[in-house]
Short mmCIF file of C-alpha atoms in Angstrom, two decimals:
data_model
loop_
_atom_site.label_atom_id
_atom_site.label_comp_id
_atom_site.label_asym_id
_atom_site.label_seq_id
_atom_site.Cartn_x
_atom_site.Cartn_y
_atom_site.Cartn_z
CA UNK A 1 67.90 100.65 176.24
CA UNK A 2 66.49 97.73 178.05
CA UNK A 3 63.35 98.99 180.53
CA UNK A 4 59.54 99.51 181.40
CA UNK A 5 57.67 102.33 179.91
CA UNK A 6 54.67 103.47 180.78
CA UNK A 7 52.29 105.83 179.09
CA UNK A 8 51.45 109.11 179.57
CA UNK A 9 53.12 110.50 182.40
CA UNK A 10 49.93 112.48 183.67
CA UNK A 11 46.37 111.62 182.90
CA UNK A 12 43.44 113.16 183.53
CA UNK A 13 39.40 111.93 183.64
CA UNK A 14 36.29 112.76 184.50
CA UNK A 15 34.37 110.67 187.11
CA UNK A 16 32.76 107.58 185.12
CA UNK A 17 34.79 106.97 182.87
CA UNK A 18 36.86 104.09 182.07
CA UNK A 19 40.55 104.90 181.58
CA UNK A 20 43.14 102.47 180.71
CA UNK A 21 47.15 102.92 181.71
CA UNK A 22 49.71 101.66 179.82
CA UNK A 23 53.17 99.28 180.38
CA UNK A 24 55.41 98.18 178.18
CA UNK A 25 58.48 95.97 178.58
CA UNK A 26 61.42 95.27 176.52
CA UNK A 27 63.38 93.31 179.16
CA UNK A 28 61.67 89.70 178.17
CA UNK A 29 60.74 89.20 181.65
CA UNK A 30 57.86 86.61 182.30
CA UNK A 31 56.40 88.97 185.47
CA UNK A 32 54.35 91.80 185.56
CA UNK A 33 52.73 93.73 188.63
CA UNK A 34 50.72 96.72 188.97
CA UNK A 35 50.65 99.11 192.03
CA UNK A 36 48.99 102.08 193.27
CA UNK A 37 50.36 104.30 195.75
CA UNK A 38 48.56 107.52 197.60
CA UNK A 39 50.73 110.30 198.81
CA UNK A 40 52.86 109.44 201.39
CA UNK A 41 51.84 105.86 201.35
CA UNK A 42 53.55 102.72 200.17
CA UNK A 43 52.96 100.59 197.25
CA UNK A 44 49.74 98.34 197.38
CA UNK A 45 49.62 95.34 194.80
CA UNK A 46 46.04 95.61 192.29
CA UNK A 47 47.22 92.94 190.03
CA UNK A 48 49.96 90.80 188.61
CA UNK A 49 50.52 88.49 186.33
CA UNK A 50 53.42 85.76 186.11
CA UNK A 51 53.04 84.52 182.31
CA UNK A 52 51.21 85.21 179.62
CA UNK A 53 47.62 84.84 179.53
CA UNK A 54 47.09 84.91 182.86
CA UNK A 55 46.89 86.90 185.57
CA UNK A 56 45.89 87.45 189.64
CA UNK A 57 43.99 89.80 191.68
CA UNK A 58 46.60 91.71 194.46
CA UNK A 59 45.18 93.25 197.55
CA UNK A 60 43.15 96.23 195.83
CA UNK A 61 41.73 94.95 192.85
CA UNK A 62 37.87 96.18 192.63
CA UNK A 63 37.45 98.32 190.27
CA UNK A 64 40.73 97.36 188.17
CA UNK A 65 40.88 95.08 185.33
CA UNK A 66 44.15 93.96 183.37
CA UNK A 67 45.04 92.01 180.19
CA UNK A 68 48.06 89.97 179.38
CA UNK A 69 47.92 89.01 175.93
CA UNK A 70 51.74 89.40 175.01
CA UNK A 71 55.10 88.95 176.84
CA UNK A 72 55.53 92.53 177.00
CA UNK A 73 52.51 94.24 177.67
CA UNK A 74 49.85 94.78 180.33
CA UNK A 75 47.62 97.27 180.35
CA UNK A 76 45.78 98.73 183.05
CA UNK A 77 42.08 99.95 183.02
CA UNK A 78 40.87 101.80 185.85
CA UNK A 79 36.67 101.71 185.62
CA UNK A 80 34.34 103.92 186.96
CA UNK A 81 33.63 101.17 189.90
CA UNK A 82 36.89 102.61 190.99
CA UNK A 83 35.82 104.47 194.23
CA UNK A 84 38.75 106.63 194.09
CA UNK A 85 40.97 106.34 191.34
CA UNK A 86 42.93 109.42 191.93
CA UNK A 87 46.36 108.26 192.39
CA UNK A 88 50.27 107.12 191.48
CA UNK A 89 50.44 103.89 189.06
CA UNK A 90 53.38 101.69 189.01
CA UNK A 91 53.82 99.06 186.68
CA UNK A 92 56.86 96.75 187.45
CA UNK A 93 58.25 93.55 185.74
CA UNK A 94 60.73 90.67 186.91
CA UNK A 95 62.57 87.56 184.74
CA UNK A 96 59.94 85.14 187.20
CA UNK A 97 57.30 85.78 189.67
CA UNK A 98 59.49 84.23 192.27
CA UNK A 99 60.33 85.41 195.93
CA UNK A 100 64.09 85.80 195.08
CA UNK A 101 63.45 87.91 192.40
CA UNK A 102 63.73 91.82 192.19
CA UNK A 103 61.39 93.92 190.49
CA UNK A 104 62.54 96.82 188.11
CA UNK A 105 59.79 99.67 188.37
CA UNK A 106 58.36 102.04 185.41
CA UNK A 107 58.19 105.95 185.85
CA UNK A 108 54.64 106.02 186.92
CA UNK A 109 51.77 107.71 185.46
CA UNK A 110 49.68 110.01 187.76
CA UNK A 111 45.73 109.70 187.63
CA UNK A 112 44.01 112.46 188.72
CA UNK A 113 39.94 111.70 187.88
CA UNK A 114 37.42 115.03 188.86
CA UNK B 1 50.27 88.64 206.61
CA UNK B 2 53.60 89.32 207.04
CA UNK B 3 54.12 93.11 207.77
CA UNK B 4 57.39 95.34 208.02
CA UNK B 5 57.92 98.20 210.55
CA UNK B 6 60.36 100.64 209.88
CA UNK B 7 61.04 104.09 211.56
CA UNK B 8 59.33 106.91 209.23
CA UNK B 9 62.65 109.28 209.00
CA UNK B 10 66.21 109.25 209.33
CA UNK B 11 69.09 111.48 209.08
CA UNK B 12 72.58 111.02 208.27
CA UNK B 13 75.67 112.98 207.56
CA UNK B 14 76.83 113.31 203.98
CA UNK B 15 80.03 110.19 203.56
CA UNK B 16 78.65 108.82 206.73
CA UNK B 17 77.91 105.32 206.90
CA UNK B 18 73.80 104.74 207.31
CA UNK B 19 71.71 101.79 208.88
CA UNK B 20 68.25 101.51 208.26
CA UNK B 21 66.36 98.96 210.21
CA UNK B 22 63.50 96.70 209.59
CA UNK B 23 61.34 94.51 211.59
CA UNK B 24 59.88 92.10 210.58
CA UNK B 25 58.54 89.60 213.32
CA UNK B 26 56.22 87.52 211.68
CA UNK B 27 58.49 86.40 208.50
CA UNK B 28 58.13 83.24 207.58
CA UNK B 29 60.82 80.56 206.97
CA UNK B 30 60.31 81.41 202.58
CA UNK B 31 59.83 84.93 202.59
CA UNK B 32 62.38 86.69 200.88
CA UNK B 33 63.61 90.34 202.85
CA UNK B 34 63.72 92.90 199.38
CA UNK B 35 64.95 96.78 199.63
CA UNK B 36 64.01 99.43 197.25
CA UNK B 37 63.83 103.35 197.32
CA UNK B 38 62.27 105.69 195.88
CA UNK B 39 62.84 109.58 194.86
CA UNK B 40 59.88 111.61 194.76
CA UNK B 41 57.48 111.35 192.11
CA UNK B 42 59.69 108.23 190.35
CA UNK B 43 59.17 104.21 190.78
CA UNK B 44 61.02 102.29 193.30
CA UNK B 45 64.79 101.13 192.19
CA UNK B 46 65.75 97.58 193.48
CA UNK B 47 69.20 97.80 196.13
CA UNK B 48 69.11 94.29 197.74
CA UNK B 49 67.85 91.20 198.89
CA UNK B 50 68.52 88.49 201.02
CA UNK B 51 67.02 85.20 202.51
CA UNK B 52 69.19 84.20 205.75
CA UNK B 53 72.71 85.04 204.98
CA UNK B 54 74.26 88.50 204.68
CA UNK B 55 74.05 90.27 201.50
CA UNK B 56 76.46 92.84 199.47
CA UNK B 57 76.39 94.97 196.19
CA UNK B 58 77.51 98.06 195.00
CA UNK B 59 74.79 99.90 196.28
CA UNK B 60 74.65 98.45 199.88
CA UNK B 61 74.82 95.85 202.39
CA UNK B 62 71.92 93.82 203.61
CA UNK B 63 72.78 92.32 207.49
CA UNK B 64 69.86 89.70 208.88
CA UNK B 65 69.66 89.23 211.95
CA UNK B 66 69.75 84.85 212.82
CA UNK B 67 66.01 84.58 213.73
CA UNK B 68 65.37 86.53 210.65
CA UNK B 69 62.92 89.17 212.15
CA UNK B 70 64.85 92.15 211.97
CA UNK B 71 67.15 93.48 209.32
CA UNK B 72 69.36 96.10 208.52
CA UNK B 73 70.01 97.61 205.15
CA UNK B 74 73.63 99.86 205.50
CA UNK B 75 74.48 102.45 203.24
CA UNK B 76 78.57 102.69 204.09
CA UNK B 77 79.10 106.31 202.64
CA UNK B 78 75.78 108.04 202.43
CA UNK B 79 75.55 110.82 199.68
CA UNK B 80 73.17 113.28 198.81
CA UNK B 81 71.78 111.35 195.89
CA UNK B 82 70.91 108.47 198.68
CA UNK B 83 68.63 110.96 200.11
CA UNK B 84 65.11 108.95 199.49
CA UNK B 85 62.26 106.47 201.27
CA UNK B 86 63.56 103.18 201.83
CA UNK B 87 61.21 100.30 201.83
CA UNK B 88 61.43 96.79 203.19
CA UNK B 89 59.28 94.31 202.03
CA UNK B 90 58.86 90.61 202.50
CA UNK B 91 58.96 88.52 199.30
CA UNK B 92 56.98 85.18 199.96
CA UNK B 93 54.35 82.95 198.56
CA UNK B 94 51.41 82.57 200.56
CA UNK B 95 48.35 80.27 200.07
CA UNK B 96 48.79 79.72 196.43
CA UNK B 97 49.79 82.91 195.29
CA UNK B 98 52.83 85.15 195.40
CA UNK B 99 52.94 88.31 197.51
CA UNK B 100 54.64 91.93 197.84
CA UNK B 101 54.21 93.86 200.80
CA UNK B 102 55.52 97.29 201.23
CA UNK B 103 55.73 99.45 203.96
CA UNK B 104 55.21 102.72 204.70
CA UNK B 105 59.15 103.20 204.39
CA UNK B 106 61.72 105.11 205.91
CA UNK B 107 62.37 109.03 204.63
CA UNK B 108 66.21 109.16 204.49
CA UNK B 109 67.70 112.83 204.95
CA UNK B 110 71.25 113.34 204.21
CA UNK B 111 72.70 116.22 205.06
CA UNK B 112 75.84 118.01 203.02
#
């Protein structure tokens, strides 16, 4: 089965410490986004990357940091500079960073730092 | 930035067609108009996407209006596994990079 995984489904911390959130892809898609969404918000961009070995700060970056060192992977660490990192992670991938192209969306993994 | 505005809820009647709309007033002549929803607690799953003309797939239909700042995503039989929160998001590359912008979304209800 072709798709995005991402790893664990729930994930808890303590306040400062680092804690990195993983995606996986198998559909050999170029793209890769992460998002963060609070309850009953929307999705707001923290990074993305359109090829390997590089990558682009989204709208709510500080405190993120992200690695794209093969096709099919990009991890997400979440530092303690995170002001408040309690929240829903998406991790997404599409064939090109392009406008006209849709995004296919992991399950999510839910942060919840005390 | 370009921003949507949708309503926050809707209901519909189970096999009763559904429109969602979608402003989007400040669009610009690139930006791609996307739709995805999303069930609790899951990630978004694409429906649809369009640039000027109309747009159809199994899921949906995507109708644009001719000035391209409104747009309305139809659902022509709703059922209860449509019930979820629609969002509309502008697509578009914007001083150098690419951008996503969601909104807020709309809540769809459908009721048996």
């Amino acid at each position: 089965d072709g798709g995005i995984t991402q790893s664990p489904k729930y994930l808890f911390r303590k306040e400062g410490q680092n804690v990195t959130l993983s995606c996986e892809q198998n559909l050999n898609h170029d793209a890769m986004y992460w998002y963060r969404q609070d309850p009953g918000q929307g999705l707001r961009l923290i990074y993305y990357s359109q090829i390997v070995n590089d990558f682009q700060k989204g709208d709510i970056a500080e405190g993120y940091s992200v690695s794209r060192e093969k096709k099919e992977s990009f991890p997400l660490t979440v530092t303690s500079a995170q002001k408040n990192p309690t929240a829903f992670y998406l991790c997404a991938s599409s064939m090109s960073g392009g406008s006209s192209y849709e995004q296919y969306f992991g399950p999510g993994t839910r942060l919840t730092v005390t | 930035d370009a921003k949507t505005t949708q309503p926050n809820s809707m209901e519909s009647n189970e096999e009763e067609p559904v429109h969602l709309p979608c402003n989007h007033s400040t669009i610009s002549g690139t930006d791609y108009i996307h739709w995805y929803r999303q069930l609790p607690s899951q990630g978004p799953e694409y429906v649809i996407h369009g640039l000027t003309s109309n747009v159809n797939n199994r899921m949906a239909s995507l109708a644009i209006a001719e000035d391209r700042k409104s747009s309305t995503l139809i659902l022509h039989r709703a059922t209860l596994r449509d019930a979820a929160v629609y969002y509309c998001i502008l697509r578009g590359f914007t001083s150098g990079t690419y951008k996503y912008i969601f909104g807020t979304g709309t809540r769809l209800k459908v009721l048996a």
